[in-house]
Short mmCIF file of C-alpha atoms in Angstrom, two decimals:
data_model
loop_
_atom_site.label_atom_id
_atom_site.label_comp_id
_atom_site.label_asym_id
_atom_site.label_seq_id
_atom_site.Cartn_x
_atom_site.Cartn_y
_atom_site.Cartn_z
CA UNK A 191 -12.18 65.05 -59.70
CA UNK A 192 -12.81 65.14 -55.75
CA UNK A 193 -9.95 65.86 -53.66
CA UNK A 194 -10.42 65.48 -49.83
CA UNK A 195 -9.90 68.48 -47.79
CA UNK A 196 -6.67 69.10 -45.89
CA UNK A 197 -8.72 69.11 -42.77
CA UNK A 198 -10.09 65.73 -43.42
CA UNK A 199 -6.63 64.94 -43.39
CA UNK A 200 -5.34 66.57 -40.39
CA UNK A 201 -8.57 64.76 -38.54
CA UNK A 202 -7.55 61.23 -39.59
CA UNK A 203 -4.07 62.14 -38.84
CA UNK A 204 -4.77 62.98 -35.43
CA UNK A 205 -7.14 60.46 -34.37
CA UNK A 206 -4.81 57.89 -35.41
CA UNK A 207 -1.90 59.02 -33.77
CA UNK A 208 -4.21 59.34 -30.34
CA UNK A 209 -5.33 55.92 -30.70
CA UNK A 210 -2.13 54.59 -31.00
CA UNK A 211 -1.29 56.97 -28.00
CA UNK A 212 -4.64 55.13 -25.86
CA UNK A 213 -3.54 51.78 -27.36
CA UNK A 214 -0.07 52.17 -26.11
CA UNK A 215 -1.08 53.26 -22.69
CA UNK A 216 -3.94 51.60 -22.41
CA UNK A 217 -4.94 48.64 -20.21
CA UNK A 218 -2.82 45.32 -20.33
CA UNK A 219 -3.73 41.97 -18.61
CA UNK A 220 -6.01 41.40 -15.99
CA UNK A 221 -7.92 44.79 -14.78
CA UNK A 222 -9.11 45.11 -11.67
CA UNK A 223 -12.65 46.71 -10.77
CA UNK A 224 -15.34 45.72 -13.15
CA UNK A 225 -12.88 45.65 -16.35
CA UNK A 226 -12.37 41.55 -15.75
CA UNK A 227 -16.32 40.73 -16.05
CA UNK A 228 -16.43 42.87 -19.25
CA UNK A 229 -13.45 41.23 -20.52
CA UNK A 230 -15.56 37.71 -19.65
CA UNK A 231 -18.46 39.23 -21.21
CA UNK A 232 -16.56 40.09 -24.65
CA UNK A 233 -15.49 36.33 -24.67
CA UNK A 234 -18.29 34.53 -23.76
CA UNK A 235 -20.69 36.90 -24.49
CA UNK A 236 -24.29 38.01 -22.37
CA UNK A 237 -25.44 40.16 -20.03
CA UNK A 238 -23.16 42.67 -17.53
CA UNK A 239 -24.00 44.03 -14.05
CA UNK A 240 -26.97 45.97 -13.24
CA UNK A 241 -28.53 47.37 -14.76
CA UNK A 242 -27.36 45.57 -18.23
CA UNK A 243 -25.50 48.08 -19.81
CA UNK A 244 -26.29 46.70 -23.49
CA UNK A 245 -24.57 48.49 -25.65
CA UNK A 246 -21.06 47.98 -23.50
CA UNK A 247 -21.53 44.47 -23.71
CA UNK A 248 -22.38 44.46 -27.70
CA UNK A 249 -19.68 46.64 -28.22
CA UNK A 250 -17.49 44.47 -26.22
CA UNK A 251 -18.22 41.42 -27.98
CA UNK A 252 -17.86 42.59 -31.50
CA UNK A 253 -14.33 44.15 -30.30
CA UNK A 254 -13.03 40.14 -29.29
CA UNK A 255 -14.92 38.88 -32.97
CA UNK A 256 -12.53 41.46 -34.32
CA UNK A 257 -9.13 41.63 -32.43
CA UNK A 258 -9.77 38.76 -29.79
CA UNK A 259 -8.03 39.42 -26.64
CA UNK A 260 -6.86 42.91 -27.31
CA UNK A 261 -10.53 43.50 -28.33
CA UNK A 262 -11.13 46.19 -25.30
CA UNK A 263 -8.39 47.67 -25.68
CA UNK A 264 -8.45 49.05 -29.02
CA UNK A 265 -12.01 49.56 -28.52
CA UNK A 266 -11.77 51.77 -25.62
CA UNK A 267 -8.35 53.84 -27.54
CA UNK A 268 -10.37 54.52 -30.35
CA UNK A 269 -13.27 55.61 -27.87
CA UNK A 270 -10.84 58.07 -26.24
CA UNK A 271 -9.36 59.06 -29.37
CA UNK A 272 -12.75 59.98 -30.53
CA UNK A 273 -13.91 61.60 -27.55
CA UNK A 274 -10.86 64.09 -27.62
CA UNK A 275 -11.39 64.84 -31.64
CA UNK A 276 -14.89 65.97 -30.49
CA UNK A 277 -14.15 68.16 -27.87
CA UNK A 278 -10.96 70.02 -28.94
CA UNK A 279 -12.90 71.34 -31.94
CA UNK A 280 -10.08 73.80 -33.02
CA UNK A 281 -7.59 71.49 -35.50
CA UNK A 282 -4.24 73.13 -34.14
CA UNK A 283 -1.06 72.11 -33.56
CA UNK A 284 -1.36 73.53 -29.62
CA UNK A 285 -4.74 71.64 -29.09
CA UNK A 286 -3.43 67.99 -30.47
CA UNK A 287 -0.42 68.06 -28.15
CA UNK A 288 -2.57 69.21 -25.12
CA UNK A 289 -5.49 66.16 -26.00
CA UNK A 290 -2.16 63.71 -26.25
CA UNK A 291 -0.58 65.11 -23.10
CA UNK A 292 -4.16 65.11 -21.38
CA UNK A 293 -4.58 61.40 -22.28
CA UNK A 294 -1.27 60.98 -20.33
CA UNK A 295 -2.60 62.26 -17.09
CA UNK A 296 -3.34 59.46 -14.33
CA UNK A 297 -6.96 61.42 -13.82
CA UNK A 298 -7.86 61.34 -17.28
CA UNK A 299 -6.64 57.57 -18.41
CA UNK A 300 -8.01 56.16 -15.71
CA UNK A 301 -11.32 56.58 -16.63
CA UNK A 302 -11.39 57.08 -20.55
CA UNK A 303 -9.16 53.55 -21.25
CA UNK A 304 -10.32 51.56 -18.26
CA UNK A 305 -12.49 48.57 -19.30
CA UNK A 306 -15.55 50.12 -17.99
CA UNK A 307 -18.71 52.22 -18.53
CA UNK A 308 -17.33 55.47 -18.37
CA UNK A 309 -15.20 56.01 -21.38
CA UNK A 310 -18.16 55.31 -23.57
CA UNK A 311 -20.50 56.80 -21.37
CA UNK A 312 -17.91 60.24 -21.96
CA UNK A 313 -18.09 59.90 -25.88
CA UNK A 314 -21.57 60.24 -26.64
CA UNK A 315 -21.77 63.18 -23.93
CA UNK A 316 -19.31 64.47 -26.52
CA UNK A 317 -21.61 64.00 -28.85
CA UNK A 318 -24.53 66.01 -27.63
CA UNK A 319 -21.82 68.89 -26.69
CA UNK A 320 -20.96 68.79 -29.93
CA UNK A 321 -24.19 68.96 -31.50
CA UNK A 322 -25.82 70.56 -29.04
CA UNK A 323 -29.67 68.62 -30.24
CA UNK A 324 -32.97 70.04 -29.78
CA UNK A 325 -34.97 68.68 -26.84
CA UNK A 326 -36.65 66.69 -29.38
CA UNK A 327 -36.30 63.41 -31.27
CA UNK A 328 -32.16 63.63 -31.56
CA UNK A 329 -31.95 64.70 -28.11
CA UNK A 330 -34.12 61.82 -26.82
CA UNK A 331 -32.42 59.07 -28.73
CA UNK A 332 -28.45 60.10 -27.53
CA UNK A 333 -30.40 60.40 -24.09
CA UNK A 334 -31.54 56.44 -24.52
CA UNK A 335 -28.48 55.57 -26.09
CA UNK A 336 -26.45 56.93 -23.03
CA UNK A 337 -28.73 55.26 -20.36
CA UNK A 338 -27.82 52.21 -23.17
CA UNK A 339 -24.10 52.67 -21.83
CA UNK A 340 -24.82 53.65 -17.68
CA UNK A 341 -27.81 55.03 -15.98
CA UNK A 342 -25.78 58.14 -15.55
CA UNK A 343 -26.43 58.79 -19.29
CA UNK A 344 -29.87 60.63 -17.74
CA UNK A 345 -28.24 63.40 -17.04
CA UNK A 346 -27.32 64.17 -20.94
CA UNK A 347 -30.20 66.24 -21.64
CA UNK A 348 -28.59 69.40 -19.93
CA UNK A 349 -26.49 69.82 -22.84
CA UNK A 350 -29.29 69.81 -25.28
CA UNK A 351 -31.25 72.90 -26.84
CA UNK A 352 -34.40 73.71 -24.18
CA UNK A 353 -35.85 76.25 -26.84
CA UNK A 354 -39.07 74.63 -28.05
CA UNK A 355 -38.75 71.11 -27.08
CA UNK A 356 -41.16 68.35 -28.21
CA UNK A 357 -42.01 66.02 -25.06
CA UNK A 358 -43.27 63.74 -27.51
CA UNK A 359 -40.61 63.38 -29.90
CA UNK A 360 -38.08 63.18 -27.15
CA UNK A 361 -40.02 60.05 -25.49
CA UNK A 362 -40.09 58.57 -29.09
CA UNK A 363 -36.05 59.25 -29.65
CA UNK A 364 -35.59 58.00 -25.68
CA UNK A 365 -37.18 54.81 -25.99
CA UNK A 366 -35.69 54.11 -29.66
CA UNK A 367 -32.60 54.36 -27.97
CA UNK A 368 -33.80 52.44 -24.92
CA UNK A 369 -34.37 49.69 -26.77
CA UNK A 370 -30.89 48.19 -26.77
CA UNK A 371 -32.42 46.92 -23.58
CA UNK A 372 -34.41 44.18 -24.86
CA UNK A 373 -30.67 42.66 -25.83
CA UNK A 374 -30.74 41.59 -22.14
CA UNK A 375 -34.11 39.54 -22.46
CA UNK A 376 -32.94 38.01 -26.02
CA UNK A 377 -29.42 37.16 -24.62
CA UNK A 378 -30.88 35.11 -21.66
CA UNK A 379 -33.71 32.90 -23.84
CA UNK A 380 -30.59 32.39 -26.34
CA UNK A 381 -28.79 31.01 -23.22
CA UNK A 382 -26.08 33.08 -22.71
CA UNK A 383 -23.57 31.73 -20.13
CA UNK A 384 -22.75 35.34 -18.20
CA UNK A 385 -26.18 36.42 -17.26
CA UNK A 386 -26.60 38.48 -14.30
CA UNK A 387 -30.55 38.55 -13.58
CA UNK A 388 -31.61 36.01 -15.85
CA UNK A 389 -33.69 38.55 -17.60
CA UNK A 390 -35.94 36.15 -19.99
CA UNK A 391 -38.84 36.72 -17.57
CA UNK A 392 -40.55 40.47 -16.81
CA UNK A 393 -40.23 40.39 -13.09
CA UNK A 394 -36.18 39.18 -12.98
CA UNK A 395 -35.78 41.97 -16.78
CA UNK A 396 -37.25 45.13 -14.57
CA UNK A 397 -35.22 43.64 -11.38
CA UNK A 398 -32.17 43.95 -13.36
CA UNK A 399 -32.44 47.09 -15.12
CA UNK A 400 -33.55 49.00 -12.01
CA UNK A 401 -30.81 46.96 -10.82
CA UNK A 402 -32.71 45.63 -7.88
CA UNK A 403 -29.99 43.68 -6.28
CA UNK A 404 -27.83 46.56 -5.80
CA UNK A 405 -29.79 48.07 -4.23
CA UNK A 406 -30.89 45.24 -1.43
CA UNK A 407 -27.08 45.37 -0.68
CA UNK A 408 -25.96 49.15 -1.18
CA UNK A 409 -29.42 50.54 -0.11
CA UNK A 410 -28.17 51.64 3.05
CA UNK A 411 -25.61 54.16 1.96
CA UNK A 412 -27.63 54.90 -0.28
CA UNK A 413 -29.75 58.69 -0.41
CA UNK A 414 -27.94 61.04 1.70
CA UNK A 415 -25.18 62.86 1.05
CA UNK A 416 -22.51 61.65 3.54
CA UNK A 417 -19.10 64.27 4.52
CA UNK A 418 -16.49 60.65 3.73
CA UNK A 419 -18.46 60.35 0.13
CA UNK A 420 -18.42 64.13 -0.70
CA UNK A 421 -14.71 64.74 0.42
CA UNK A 422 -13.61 61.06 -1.62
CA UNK A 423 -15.69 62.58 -4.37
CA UNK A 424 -13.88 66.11 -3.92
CA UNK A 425 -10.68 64.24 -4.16
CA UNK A 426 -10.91 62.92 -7.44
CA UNK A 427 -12.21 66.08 -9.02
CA UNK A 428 -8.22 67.44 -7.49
CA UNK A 429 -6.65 64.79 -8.90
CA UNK A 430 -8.26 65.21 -12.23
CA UNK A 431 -7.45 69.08 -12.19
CA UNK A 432 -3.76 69.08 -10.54
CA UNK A 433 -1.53 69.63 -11.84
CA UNK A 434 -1.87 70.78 -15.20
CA UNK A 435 -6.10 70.96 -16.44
CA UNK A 436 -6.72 73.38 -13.66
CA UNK A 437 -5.13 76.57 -15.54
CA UNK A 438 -6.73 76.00 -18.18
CA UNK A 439 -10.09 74.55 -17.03
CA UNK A 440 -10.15 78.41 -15.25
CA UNK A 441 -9.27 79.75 -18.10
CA UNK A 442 -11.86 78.33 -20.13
CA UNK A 443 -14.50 79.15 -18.08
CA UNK A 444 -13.40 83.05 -17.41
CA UNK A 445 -13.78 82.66 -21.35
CA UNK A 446 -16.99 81.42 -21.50
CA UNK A 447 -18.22 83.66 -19.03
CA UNK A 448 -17.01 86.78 -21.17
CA UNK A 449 -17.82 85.56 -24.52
CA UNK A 450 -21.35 86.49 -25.95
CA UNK A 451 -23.85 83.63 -25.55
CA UNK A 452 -21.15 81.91 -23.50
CA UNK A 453 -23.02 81.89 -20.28
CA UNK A 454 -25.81 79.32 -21.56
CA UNK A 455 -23.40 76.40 -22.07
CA UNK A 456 -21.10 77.83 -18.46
CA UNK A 457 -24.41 77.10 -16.79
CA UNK A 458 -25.15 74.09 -18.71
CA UNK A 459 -21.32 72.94 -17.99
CA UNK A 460 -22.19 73.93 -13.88
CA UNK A 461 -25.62 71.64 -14.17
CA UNK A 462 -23.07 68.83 -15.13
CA UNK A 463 -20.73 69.20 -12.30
CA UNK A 464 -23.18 69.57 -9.56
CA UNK A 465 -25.43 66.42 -10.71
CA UNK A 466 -22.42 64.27 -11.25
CA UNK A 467 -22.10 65.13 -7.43
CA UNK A 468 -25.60 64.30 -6.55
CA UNK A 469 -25.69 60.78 -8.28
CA UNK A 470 -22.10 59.60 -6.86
CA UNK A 471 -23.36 61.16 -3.52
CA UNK A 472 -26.93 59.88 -3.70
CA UNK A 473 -27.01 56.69 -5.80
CA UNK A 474 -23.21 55.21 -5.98
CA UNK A 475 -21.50 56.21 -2.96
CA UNK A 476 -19.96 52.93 -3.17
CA UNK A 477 -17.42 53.93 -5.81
CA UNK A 478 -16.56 57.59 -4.42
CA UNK A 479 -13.11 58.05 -4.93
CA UNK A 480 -12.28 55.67 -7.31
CA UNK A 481 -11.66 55.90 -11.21
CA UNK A 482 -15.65 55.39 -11.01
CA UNK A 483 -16.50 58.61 -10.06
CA UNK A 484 -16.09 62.23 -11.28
CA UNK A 485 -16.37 61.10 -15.03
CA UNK A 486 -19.13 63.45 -15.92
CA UNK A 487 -16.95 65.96 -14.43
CA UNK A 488 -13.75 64.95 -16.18
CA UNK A 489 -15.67 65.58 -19.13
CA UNK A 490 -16.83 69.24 -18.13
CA UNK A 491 -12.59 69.68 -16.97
CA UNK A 492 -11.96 68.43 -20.27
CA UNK A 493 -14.43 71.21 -22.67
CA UNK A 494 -13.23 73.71 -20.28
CA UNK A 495 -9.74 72.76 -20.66
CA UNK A 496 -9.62 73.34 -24.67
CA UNK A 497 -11.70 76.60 -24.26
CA UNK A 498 -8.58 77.72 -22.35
CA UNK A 499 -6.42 76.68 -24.25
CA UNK A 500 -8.07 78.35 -27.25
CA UNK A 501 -7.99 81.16 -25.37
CA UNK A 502 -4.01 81.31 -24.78
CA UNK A 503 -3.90 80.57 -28.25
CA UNK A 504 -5.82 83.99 -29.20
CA UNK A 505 -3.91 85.49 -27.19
CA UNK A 506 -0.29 84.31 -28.21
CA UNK A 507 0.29 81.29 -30.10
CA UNK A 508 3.57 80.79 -28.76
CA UNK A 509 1.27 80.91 -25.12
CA UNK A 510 -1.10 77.91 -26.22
CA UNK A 511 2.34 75.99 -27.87
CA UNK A 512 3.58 76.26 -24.09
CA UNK A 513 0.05 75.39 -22.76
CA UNK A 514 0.45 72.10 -24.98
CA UNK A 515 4.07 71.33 -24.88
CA UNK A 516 3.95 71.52 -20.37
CA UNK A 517 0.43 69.15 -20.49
CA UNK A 518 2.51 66.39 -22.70
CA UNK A 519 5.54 67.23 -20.36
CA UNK A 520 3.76 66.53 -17.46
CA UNK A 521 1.43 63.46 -19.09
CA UNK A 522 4.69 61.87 -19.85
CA UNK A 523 6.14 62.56 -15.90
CA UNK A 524 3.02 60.97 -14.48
CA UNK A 525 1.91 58.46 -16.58
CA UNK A 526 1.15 55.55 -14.59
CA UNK A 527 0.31 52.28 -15.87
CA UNK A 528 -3.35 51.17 -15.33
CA UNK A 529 -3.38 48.60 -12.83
CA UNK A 530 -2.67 44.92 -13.94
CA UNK A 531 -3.45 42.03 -11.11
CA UNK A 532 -2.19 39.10 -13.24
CA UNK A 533 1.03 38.35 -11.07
CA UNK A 534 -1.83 38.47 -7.91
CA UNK A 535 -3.97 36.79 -9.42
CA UNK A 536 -2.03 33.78 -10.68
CA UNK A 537 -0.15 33.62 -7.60
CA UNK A 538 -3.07 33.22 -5.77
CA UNK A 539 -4.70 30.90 -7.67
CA UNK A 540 -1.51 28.75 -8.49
CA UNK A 541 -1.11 27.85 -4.58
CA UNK A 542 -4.63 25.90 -4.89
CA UNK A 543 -4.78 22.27 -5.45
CA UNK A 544 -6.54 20.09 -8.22
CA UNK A 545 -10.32 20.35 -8.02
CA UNK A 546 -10.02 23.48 -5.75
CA UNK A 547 -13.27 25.33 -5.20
CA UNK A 548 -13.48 29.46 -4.01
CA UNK A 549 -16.19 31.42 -2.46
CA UNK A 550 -14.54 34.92 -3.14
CA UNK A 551 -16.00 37.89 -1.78
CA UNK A 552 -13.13 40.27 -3.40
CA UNK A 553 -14.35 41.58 -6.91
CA UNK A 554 -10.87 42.19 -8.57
CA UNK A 555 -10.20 38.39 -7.66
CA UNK A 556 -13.49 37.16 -8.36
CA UNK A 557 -13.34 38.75 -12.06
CA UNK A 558 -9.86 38.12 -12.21
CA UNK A 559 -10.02 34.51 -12.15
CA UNK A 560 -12.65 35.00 -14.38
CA UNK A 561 -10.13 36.17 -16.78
CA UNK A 562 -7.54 33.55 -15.97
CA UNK A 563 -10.15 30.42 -16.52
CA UNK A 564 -12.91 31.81 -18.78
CA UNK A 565 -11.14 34.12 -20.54
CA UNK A 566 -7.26 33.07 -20.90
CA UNK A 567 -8.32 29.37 -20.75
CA UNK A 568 -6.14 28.60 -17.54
CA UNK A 569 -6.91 26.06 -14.30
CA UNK A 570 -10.01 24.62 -16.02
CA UNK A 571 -10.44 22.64 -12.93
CA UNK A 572 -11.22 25.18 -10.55
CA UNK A 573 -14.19 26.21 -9.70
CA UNK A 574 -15.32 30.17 -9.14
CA UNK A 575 -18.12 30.79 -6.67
CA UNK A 576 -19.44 33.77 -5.21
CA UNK A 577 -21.37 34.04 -1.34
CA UNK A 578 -23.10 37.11 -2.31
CA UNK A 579 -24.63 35.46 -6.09
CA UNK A 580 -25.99 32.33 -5.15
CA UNK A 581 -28.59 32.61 -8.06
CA UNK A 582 -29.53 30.74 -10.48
CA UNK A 583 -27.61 32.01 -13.52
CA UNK A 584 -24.73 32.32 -11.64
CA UNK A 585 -24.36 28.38 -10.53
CA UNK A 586 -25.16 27.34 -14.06
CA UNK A 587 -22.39 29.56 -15.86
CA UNK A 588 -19.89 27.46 -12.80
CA UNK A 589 -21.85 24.38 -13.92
CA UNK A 590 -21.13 24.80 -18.02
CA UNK A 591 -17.84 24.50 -16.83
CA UNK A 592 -17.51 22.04 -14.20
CA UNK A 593 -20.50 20.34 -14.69
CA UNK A 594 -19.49 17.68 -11.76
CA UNK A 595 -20.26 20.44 -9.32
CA UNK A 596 -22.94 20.03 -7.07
CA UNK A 597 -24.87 23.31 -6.56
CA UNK A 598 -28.25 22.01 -6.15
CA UNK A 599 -29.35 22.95 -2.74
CA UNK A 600 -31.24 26.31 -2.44
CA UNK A 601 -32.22 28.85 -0.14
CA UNK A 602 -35.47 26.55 0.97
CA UNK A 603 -33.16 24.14 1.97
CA UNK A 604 -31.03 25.33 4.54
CA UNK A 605 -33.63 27.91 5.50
CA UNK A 606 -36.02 30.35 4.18
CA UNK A 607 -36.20 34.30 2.78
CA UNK A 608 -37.16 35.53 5.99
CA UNK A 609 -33.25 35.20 7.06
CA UNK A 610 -30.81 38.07 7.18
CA UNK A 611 -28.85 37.78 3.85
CA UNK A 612 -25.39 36.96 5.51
CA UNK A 613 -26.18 34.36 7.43
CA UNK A 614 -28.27 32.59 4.63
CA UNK A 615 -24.64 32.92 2.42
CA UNK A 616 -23.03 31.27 5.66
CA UNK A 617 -26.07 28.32 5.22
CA UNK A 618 -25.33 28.02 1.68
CA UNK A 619 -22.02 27.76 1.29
CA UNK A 620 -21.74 25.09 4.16
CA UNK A 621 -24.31 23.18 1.98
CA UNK A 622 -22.62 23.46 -0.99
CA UNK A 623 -19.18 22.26 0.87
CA UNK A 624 -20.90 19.11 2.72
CA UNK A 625 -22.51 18.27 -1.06
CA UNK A 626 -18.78 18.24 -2.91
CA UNK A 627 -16.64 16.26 -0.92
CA UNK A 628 -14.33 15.64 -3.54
CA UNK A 629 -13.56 19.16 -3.47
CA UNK A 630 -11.60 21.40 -1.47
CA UNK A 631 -12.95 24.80 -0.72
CA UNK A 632 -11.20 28.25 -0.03
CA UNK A 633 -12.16 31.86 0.58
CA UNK A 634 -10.91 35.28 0.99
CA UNK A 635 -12.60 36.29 3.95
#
């Protein structure tokens, strides 16, 4: 008769008790950033942001077919949870309390349980650290399946094996993994109500996953490496480390540096950390600063981190106990909630009349009262606009709902393409108020 190992044991253990932990900590209400349009997408299902991000949004609706509104966040608890099993490694009692104390820590939670990207993104980079693939067909496909999750999943072949790739089979792997894409096509010609891009036809699919728009908007901060972005981005990478990963991050890395055939994966682990620079710097220096950035790097703190601690456990276990013991000590000081905007939103929201109409320029308001109407079923009557979407799919996902809104007027009729973006948005949105005058419009701006 089989008999499951004690380890197998000690491994279930612990990632239950850190999912609970995520769970328990983990996001409550309405987010603010981008975690309200995934939280729209997991209810009504479709496409996200550019550029798509497939296998966030399938992930996201299959978490509300299975727990509903808390949906996310179990999903993104047992992400963490599973991130953390990976890259401890070493099943001690020192290295569980220093994950669970490292969970607590307003750097780390802020990016592995916020409804976003990034705590996926962080697992399968586990992943490949833990396998470490050839630069072949396994390599290629967690290199698709990580540009499935965010564009900054390009960066994963660093940590595989360069020792005899295969080009070929690494394509092959890439675009099997790719593939998750054509979701994005399929979910617009089956109609899906949140579609940014409309993606059905070639020209708006490759729009969205170069993620065209963004770049019409952001392009001018975009490709140089600015001193506000690189400090903002230096900032985060401190608040990650104080006050309690940067011992041991150091630590780790003295011990890689000493240990035999340590020095590959130190290198690999400095690749990491200076390209996660280079893409916040050079291609989102939007979101320098935020919980956005330095994720990459959180997860090179993180290996580090455990390789220290490993290494005060060699040394004295009573040292790596302590090590574990002061990181839960201090997660438990710290801990902050992640933010929750319901009592803004609603209160901002509540002081509009019947039939009330909003151009809102302010993302955590725009996606929060996506969450309040499309997700949480409240002010049906209202209507949700945005001055910088006036696209198509966006007025027919505000027409599903209020179908008595009149959004027909386009660009051609209050002007043409030739016109500065801004003052078109002005154009429009005086069209769209002279065309519902049994509606009362607002803004934020």
């Amino acid at each position: 008769m089989r008999t499951e190992s004690p380890v197998s044991h000690i491994l279930i253990l612990f990632f239950t008790a850190l999912s609970i932990l995520g769970y328990a900590t983990g996001q409550t209400g309405i987010p603010v950033e981008d975690g309200g349009e995934f939280l729209t997408v997991a209810r009504l299902g479709g496409v996200s942001h550019p550029p798509g991000m497939p296998l966030l949004s399938l992930s996201a609706g299959v978490s509300w077919f299975l727990f509903g509104r808390e949906g996310l966040r179990i999903l993104f608890a047992v992400l963490a949870a599973a991130t953390l099993l990976l890259l401890h490694r070493r099943r001690t009692v020192p290295a569980a309390l220093f994950a669970a104390g490292a969970l607590l820590l307003p750097g780390v939670s802020g990016r592995l349980l916020m409804w976003d990207a990034y705590g996926p993104l962080i697992l399968v980079f586990a992943v490949a650290f833990l396998r470490s693939p050839p630069l072949s067909l396994e390599g290629g496909y967690l290199t698709g399946i990580a540009m499935a999750v965010h564009p900054q999943g390009i960066l994963l072949p660093i940590l595989c094996r360069w020792k005899e790739p295969s080009p070929l089979k690494f394509l092959g792997g890439f675009l099997l993994g790719l593939s998750l894409y054509l979701a994005l096509p399929l979910g617009s010609a089956a109609g899906t109500i949140v579609d940014w891009g409309s993606t059905g036809g070639l020209a708006n699919f490759l729009r969205q996953v170069s993620a065209g728009g963004y770049r019409e908007v952001y392009g001018g901060s975009m490709g140089s490496i600015s001193p506000d972005v690189l400090g903002r981005y230096l900032g985060s990478l401190w608040l990650i480390l104080r006050p309690v990963l940067i011992v041991p991050a150091l630590l780790g890395a003295i011990s890689l540096y000493r240990r035999r055939g340590g020095g590959t994966l130190l290198l690999k682990l400095s690749a990491l950390l200076l390209m996660d620079l280079l893409f916040v710097a050079l291609v989102n220096p939007m979101a320098a600063g935020t919980t956005q950035t330095a994720t990459i790097s959180l997860l090179v703190v993180i290996i580090l981190s455990f390789q220290g601690v490993r290494l005060l456990e060699k040394w004295k276990r009573t040292a790596g106990l302590a090590a574990g013991l002061a990181a839960v000590a201090a997660g438990v000081v710290l801990w902050q909630p992640l933010p929750d905007q319901t009592a803004l939103v609603h209160e901002y929201f509540s002081q509009a009349p019947p039939q009330a109409a909003f151009f809102l320029r302010n993302n955590d308001l725009l996606y929060g009262g996506w969450v309040m109407k499309y997700v949480d079923d409240r002010r049906p009557d209202i209507v949700l606009l945005s001055p910088g979407n006036f696209s198509g799919w966006f007025e027919d996902m505000a027409m599903f709902f209020n179908p008595d809104i009149d959004l027909s007027k386009g660009v051609l009729d209050v002007g043409d393409f030739s016109m500065p973006r801004e003052e078109l948005s002005i154009l429009l949105m005086n069209a769209t108020i002279e065309d519902n005058p049994h509606r009362r419009f607002f803004c934020d701006f």
